PDB file of C-alpha atoms in Angstrom:
ATOM      1  CA  MET A  29      49.654 122.938 106.230  1.00 87.00           C
ATOM      2  CA  GLN A  30      47.553 125.425 106.375  1.00 92.00           C
ATOM      3  CA  LEU A  31      43.981 125.993 108.448  1.00 94.00           C
ATOM      4  CA  ARG A  32      40.756 126.453 107.733  1.00 93.00           C
ATOM      5  CA  GLY A  33      38.758 128.700 110.525  1.00 93.00           C
ATOM      6  CA  TYR A  34      35.910 127.579 108.710  1.00 93.00           C
ATOM      7  CA  TYR A  35      33.241 124.516 107.802  1.00 95.00           C
ATOM      8  CA  ARG A  36      32.492 123.442 104.874  1.00 93.00           C
ATOM      9  CA  THR A  37      29.317 121.417 104.064  1.00 93.00           C
ATOM     10  CA  GLY A  38      30.171 117.775 104.480  1.00 93.00           C
ATOM     11  CA  ASP A  39      33.470 118.234 106.320  1.00 95.00           C
ATOM     12  CA  TYR A  40      31.586 115.976 108.605  1.00 96.00           C
ATOM     13  CA  VAL A  41      32.141 112.897 107.038  1.00 96.00           C
ATOM     14  CA  ALA A  42      36.261 113.087 106.894  1.00 95.00           C
ATOM     15  CA  MET A  43      36.171 114.543 110.205  1.00 97.00           C
ATOM     16  CA  HIS A  44      34.482 111.558 111.682  1.00 97.00           C
ATOM     17  CA  GLN A  45      36.558 109.003 109.413  1.00 96.00           C
ATOM     18  CA  LEU A  46      39.797 111.137 111.458  1.00 96.00           C
ATOM     19  CA  ASP A  47      37.812 110.813 114.663  1.00 96.00           C
ATOM     20  CA  LEU A  48      37.721 106.840 114.293  1.00 95.00           C
ATOM     21  CA  LEU A  49      41.590 107.181 114.144  1.00 93.00           C
ATOM     22  CA  CYS A  50      42.072 109.361 117.045  1.00 91.00           C
ATOM     23  CA  PHE A  51      39.703 107.816 119.757  1.00 89.00           C
ATOM     24  CA  GLU A  52      38.898 104.794 121.373  1.00 87.00           C
ATOM     25  CA  GLU A  53      35.475 103.237 120.195  1.00 87.00           C
ATOM     26  CA  VAL A  54      33.957 104.548 123.284  1.00 86.00           C
ATOM     27  CA  PHE A  55      35.472 107.756 123.089  1.00 88.00           C
ATOM     28  CA  GLN A  56      34.295 108.252 119.182  1.00 88.00           C
ATOM     29  CA  PHE A  57      31.323 110.436 117.259  1.00 93.00           C
ATOM     30  CA  ASP A  58      29.234 108.846 115.652  1.00 94.00           C
ATOM     31  CA  LEU A  59      28.494 110.060 111.831  1.00 96.00           C
ATOM     32  CA  GLU A  60      25.207 111.924 113.051  1.00 97.00           C
ATOM     33  CA  THR A  61      26.704 112.993 115.994  1.00 95.00           C
ATOM     34  CA  MET A  62      30.271 114.826 114.505  1.00 96.00           C
ATOM     35  CA  ARG A  63      27.181 116.293 111.896  1.00 97.00           C
ATOM     36  CA  GLN A  64      25.497 117.738 113.915  1.00 97.00           C
ATOM     37  CA  ALA A  65      28.493 119.394 116.480  1.00 96.00           C
ATOM     38  CA  ALA A  66      30.078 120.457 113.735  1.00 97.00           C
ATOM     39  CA  GLU A  67      26.847 122.054 111.815  1.00 97.00           C
ATOM     40  CA  ASP A  68      25.550 123.453 115.060  1.00 95.00           C
ATOM     41  CA  PRO A  69      24.894 127.377 114.485  1.00 94.00           C
ATOM     42  CA  ALA A  70      26.710 128.229 117.746  1.00 94.00           C
ATOM     43  CA  ALA A  71      29.820 125.689 116.106  1.00 96.00           C
ATOM     44  CA  ILE A  72      33.750 127.170 115.434  1.00 97.00           C
ATOM     45  CA  VAL A  73      35.224 124.850 113.047  1.00 98.00           C
ATOM     46  CA  VAL A  74      39.017 125.108 113.056  1.00 98.00           C
ATOM     47  CA  VAL A  75      40.295 122.357 109.949  1.00 97.00           C
ATOM     48  CA  ALA A  76      43.891 121.653 109.508  1.00 96.00           C
ATOM     49  CA  GLU A  77      44.716 120.625 105.941  1.00 94.00           C
ATOM     50  CA  HIS A  78      47.741 119.834 103.503  1.00 87.00           C
ATOM     51  CA  SER A  79      47.859 121.763 100.549  1.00 73.00           C
ATOM     52  CA  GLU A  80      45.765 118.980  98.661  1.00 72.00           C
ATOM     53  CA  HIS A  81      42.864 119.740 100.964  1.00 78.00           C
ATOM     54  CA  GLN A  82      43.264 116.228 103.242  1.00 90.00           C
ATOM     55  CA  MET A  83      42.165 117.086 106.566  1.00 95.00           C
ATOM     56  CA  VAL A  84      44.609 116.392 109.200  1.00 95.00           C
ATOM     57  CA  GLY A  85      43.261 117.818 112.326  1.00 97.00           C
ATOM     58  CA  PHE A  86      40.064 119.981 113.174  1.00 97.00           C
ATOM     59  CA  VAL A  87      38.600 121.250 116.633  1.00 98.00           C
ATOM     60  CA  ILE A  88      35.268 121.885 117.029  1.00 98.00           C
ATOM     61  CA  LEU A  89      33.651 124.540 119.818  1.00 97.00           C
ATOM     62  CA  HIS A  90      30.439 125.402 120.914  1.00 96.00           C
ATOM     63  CA  LEU A  91      29.757 129.209 121.519  1.00 94.00           C
ATOM     64  CA  LEU A  92      27.445 128.579 124.952  1.00 88.00           C
ATOM     65  CA  PRO A  93      24.668 130.864 125.726  1.00 78.00           C
ATOM     66  CA  SER A  94      25.292 133.683 127.995  1.00 66.00           C
ATOM     67  CA  ASP A  95      24.545 133.420 131.911  1.00 56.00           C
ATOM     68  CA  SER A  96      21.438 135.828 132.102  1.00 48.00           C
ATOM     69  CA  ARG A  97      18.379 135.864 130.265  1.00 50.00           C
ATOM     70  CA  ARG A  98      17.770 139.271 130.260  1.00 46.00           C
ATOM     71  CA  VAL A  99      20.837 140.700 128.848  1.00 47.00           C
ATOM     72  CA  ARG A 100      21.972 138.201 125.943  1.00 47.00           C
ATOM     73  CA  SER A 101      25.060 139.916 125.569  1.00 49.00           C
ATOM     74  CA  MET A 102      26.693 139.248 128.960  1.00 50.00           C
ATOM     75  CA  ARG A 103      29.265 136.918 129.938  1.00 56.00           C
ATOM     76  CA  LYS A 104      28.951 134.197 127.167  1.00 83.00           C
ATOM     77  CA  ASP A 105      31.114 130.830 127.214  1.00 91.00           C
ATOM     78  CA  ALA A 106      32.865 128.103 124.882  1.00 95.00           C
ATOM     79  CA  TYR A 107      32.668 124.881 124.607  1.00 96.00           C
ATOM     80  CA  VAL A 108      35.494 121.947 123.314  1.00 97.00           C
ATOM     81  CA  VAL A 109      33.606 119.896 121.339  1.00 96.00           C
ATOM     82  CA  THR A 110      36.241 117.619 120.566  1.00 96.00           C
ATOM     83  CA  LEU A 111      40.303 118.066 118.786  1.00 97.00           C
ATOM     84  CA  ASP A 112      41.517 115.645 116.729  1.00 96.00           C
ATOM     85  CA  VAL A 113      44.864 115.610 114.972  1.00 96.00           C
ATOM     86  CA  ALA A 114      45.940 112.576 112.577  1.00 94.00           C
ATOM     87  CA  PRO A 115      47.939 110.479 114.745  1.00 91.00           C
ATOM     88  CA  GLU A 116      51.004 110.360 112.653  1.00 92.00           C
ATOM     89  CA  LEU A 117      51.302 114.001 112.728  1.00 89.00           C
ATOM     90  CA  ARG A 118      50.701 114.492 117.010  1.00 91.00           C
ATOM     91  CA  ARG A 119      53.120 116.730 118.835  1.00 91.00           C
ATOM     92  CA  LYS A 120      53.908 119.020 115.355  1.00 92.00           C
ATOM     93  CA  GLY A 121      52.082 121.942 117.330  1.00 93.00           C
ATOM     94  CA  ILE A 122      48.998 121.271 114.846  1.00 95.00           C
ATOM     95  CA  ALA A 123      46.758 120.663 117.663  1.00 96.00           C
ATOM     96  CA  SER A 124      47.774 124.162 119.506  1.00 96.00           C
ATOM     97  CA  LEU A 125      47.617 126.319 116.544  1.00 96.00           C
ATOM     98  CA  MET A 126      43.773 125.165 115.946  1.00 97.00           C
ATOM     99  CA  LEU A 127      43.304 125.918 119.242  1.00 97.00           C
ATOM    100  CA  THR A 128      44.731 129.465 119.229  1.00 96.00           C
ATOM    101  CA  HIS A 129      42.466 130.317 116.593  1.00 96.00           C
ATOM    102  CA  ALA A 130      39.386 128.575 117.213  1.00 97.00           C
ATOM    103  CA  GLU A 131      39.731 130.424 120.944  1.00 96.00           C
ATOM    104  CA  GLN A 132      40.619 133.868 119.419  1.00 94.00           C
ATOM    105  CA  GLN A 133      37.347 133.095 117.123  1.00 95.00           C
ATOM    106  CA  ALA A 134      35.434 132.397 120.420  1.00 94.00           C
ATOM    107  CA  ARG A 135      36.945 135.503 121.675  1.00 92.00           C
ATOM    108  CA  VAL A 136      36.117 137.661 119.182  1.00 92.00           C
ATOM    109  CA  ALA A 137      32.129 135.788 119.295  1.00 91.00           C
ATOM    110  CA  GLY A 138      32.291 137.508 122.673  1.00 89.00           C
ATOM    111  CA  ALA A 139      33.385 134.507 124.810  1.00 92.00           C
ATOM    112  CA  ASN A 140      35.242 135.119 127.581  1.00 91.00           C
ATOM    113  CA  ARG A 141      35.575 131.406 128.850  1.00 93.00           C
ATOM    114  CA  VAL A 142      36.255 127.989 127.086  1.00 96.00           C
ATOM    115  CA  ALA A 143      36.011 125.221 129.052  1.00 95.00           C
ATOM    116  CA  LEU A 144      36.224 121.544 128.512  1.00 95.00           C
ATOM    117  CA  HIS A 145      36.442 118.079 129.560  1.00 94.00           C
ATOM    118  CA  VAL A 146      39.343 115.332 129.595  1.00 94.00           C
ATOM    119  CA  ALA A 147      39.383 111.858 130.601  1.00 92.00           C
ATOM    120  CA  VAL A 148      41.314 111.898 134.065  1.00 93.00           C
ATOM    121  CA  ASP A 149      43.638 108.749 132.836  1.00 92.00           C
ATOM    122  CA  ASN A 150      44.203 110.970 129.433  1.00 92.00           C
ATOM    123  CA  THR A 151      47.639 112.190 130.758  1.00 94.00           C
ATOM    124  CA  GLY A 152      48.847 113.348 127.071  1.00 93.00           C
ATOM    125  CA  ALA A 153      45.667 115.738 126.681  1.00 94.00           C
ATOM    126  CA  ILE A 154      45.932 116.530 130.154  1.00 96.00           C
ATOM    127  CA  ASN A 155      49.439 118.122 129.036  1.00 96.00           C
ATOM    128  CA  PHE A 156      48.405 119.411 126.512  1.00 96.00           C
ATOM    129  CA  TYR A 157      45.702 121.580 127.678  1.00 96.00           C
ATOM    130  CA  GLU A 158      48.007 122.118 130.611  1.00 97.00           C
ATOM    131  CA  ARG A 159      50.536 123.723 128.389  1.00 96.00           C
ATOM    132  CA  GLN A 160      47.808 125.650 126.582  1.00 95.00           C
ATOM    133  CA  LYS A 161      47.477 127.418 129.990  1.00 95.00           C
ATOM    134  CA  TYR A 162      43.950 125.438 130.972  1.00 96.00           C
ATOM    135  CA  VAL A 163      43.346 125.238 134.582  1.00 96.00           C
ATOM    136  CA  ARG A 164      41.638 122.231 136.227  1.00 95.00           C
ATOM    137  CA  ALA A 165      38.530 123.246 137.705  1.00 92.00           C
ATOM    138  CA  SER A 166      36.637 120.122 138.950  1.00 92.00           C
ATOM    139  CA  VAL A 167      36.036 116.816 138.163  1.00 91.00           C
ATOM    140  CA  VAL A 168      33.029 115.039 137.235  1.00 89.00           C
ATOM    141  CA  GLU A 169      32.492 111.501 137.641  1.00 88.00           C
ATOM    142  CA  LYS A 170      30.908 108.928 135.022  1.00 85.00           C
ATOM    143  CA  PHE A 171      31.082 111.658 132.505  1.00 88.00           C
ATOM    144  CA  TYR A 172      32.389 108.903 130.157  1.00 85.00           C
ATOM    145  CA  ARG A 173      29.387 106.552 131.208  1.00 80.00           C
ATOM    146  CA  GLU A 174      30.334 103.819 128.701  1.00 79.00           C
ATOM    147  CA  ALA A 175      33.544 103.462 129.782  1.00 78.00           C
ATOM    148  CA  GLY A 176      33.024 104.017 133.619  1.00 82.00           C
ATOM    149  CA  LEU A 177      35.542 106.829 133.510  1.00 87.00           C
ATOM    150  CA  ASP A 178      35.471 110.153 135.560  1.00 91.00           C
ATOM    151  CA  ALA A 179      36.288 113.945 133.440  1.00 92.00           C
ATOM    152  CA  PHE A 180      38.188 116.531 134.431  1.00 95.00           C
ATOM    153  CA  ILE A 181      36.933 120.102 133.229  1.00 95.00           C
ATOM    154  CA  TYR A 182      39.782 122.600 132.557  1.00 96.00           C
ATOM    155  CA  ALA A 183      39.003 126.151 131.662  1.00 95.00           C
ATOM    156  CA  LYS A 184      40.547 129.057 130.451  1.00 95.00           C
ATOM    157  CA  GLN A 185      40.062 132.825 130.377  1.00 93.00           C
ATOM    158  CA  LEU A 186      39.880 134.345 127.134  1.00 91.00           C
ATOM    159  CA  GLU A 187      40.014 137.772 128.285  1.00 79.00           C
ATOM    160  CA  ASP A 188      43.553 138.587 127.736  1.00 70.00           C
ATOM    161  CA  LEU A 189      42.879 137.630 124.343  1.00 62.00           C
ATOM    162  CA  PRO A 190      43.369 140.587 122.165  1.00 60.00           C
ATOM    163  CA  LEU A 191      40.489 140.976 119.724  1.00 60.00           C
ATOM    164  CA  ARG A 192      41.373 140.677 116.196  1.00 59.00           C
TER     165      ARG A 192
END
């Protein structure tokens, strides 16, 4: 397994197929939304592949605009759009490697914090993010409207990550 820290044109098709395997229908991205998320100019994409270039996981982060309109170089945040790992390869450290790599890229790009939403009943994801040092910040009611589920907001400060 190897990591690729960039998006290749057309990756969104394999990402969408993997997303269909990873999530229940109400949490899945449609093909066009996946393309838009992965090809967004503010996207950081990390892909996990087998040596034969079969995608087995990916993470998409978006760099968010700074809090201040006057000084664009001030604090930036990043947001985890999605993180997917093939079900048969979970709990092997792939998600952790991809997320760490993406966080590092976000830090180099000037992000000081990464945030994400996770469904309140997704204990596997909650435990994973807490192991990655994400801290629960708040809850958003009915964030996942179609599922009628609330989401926790988790965040992680990146200031302690070394710039590489």
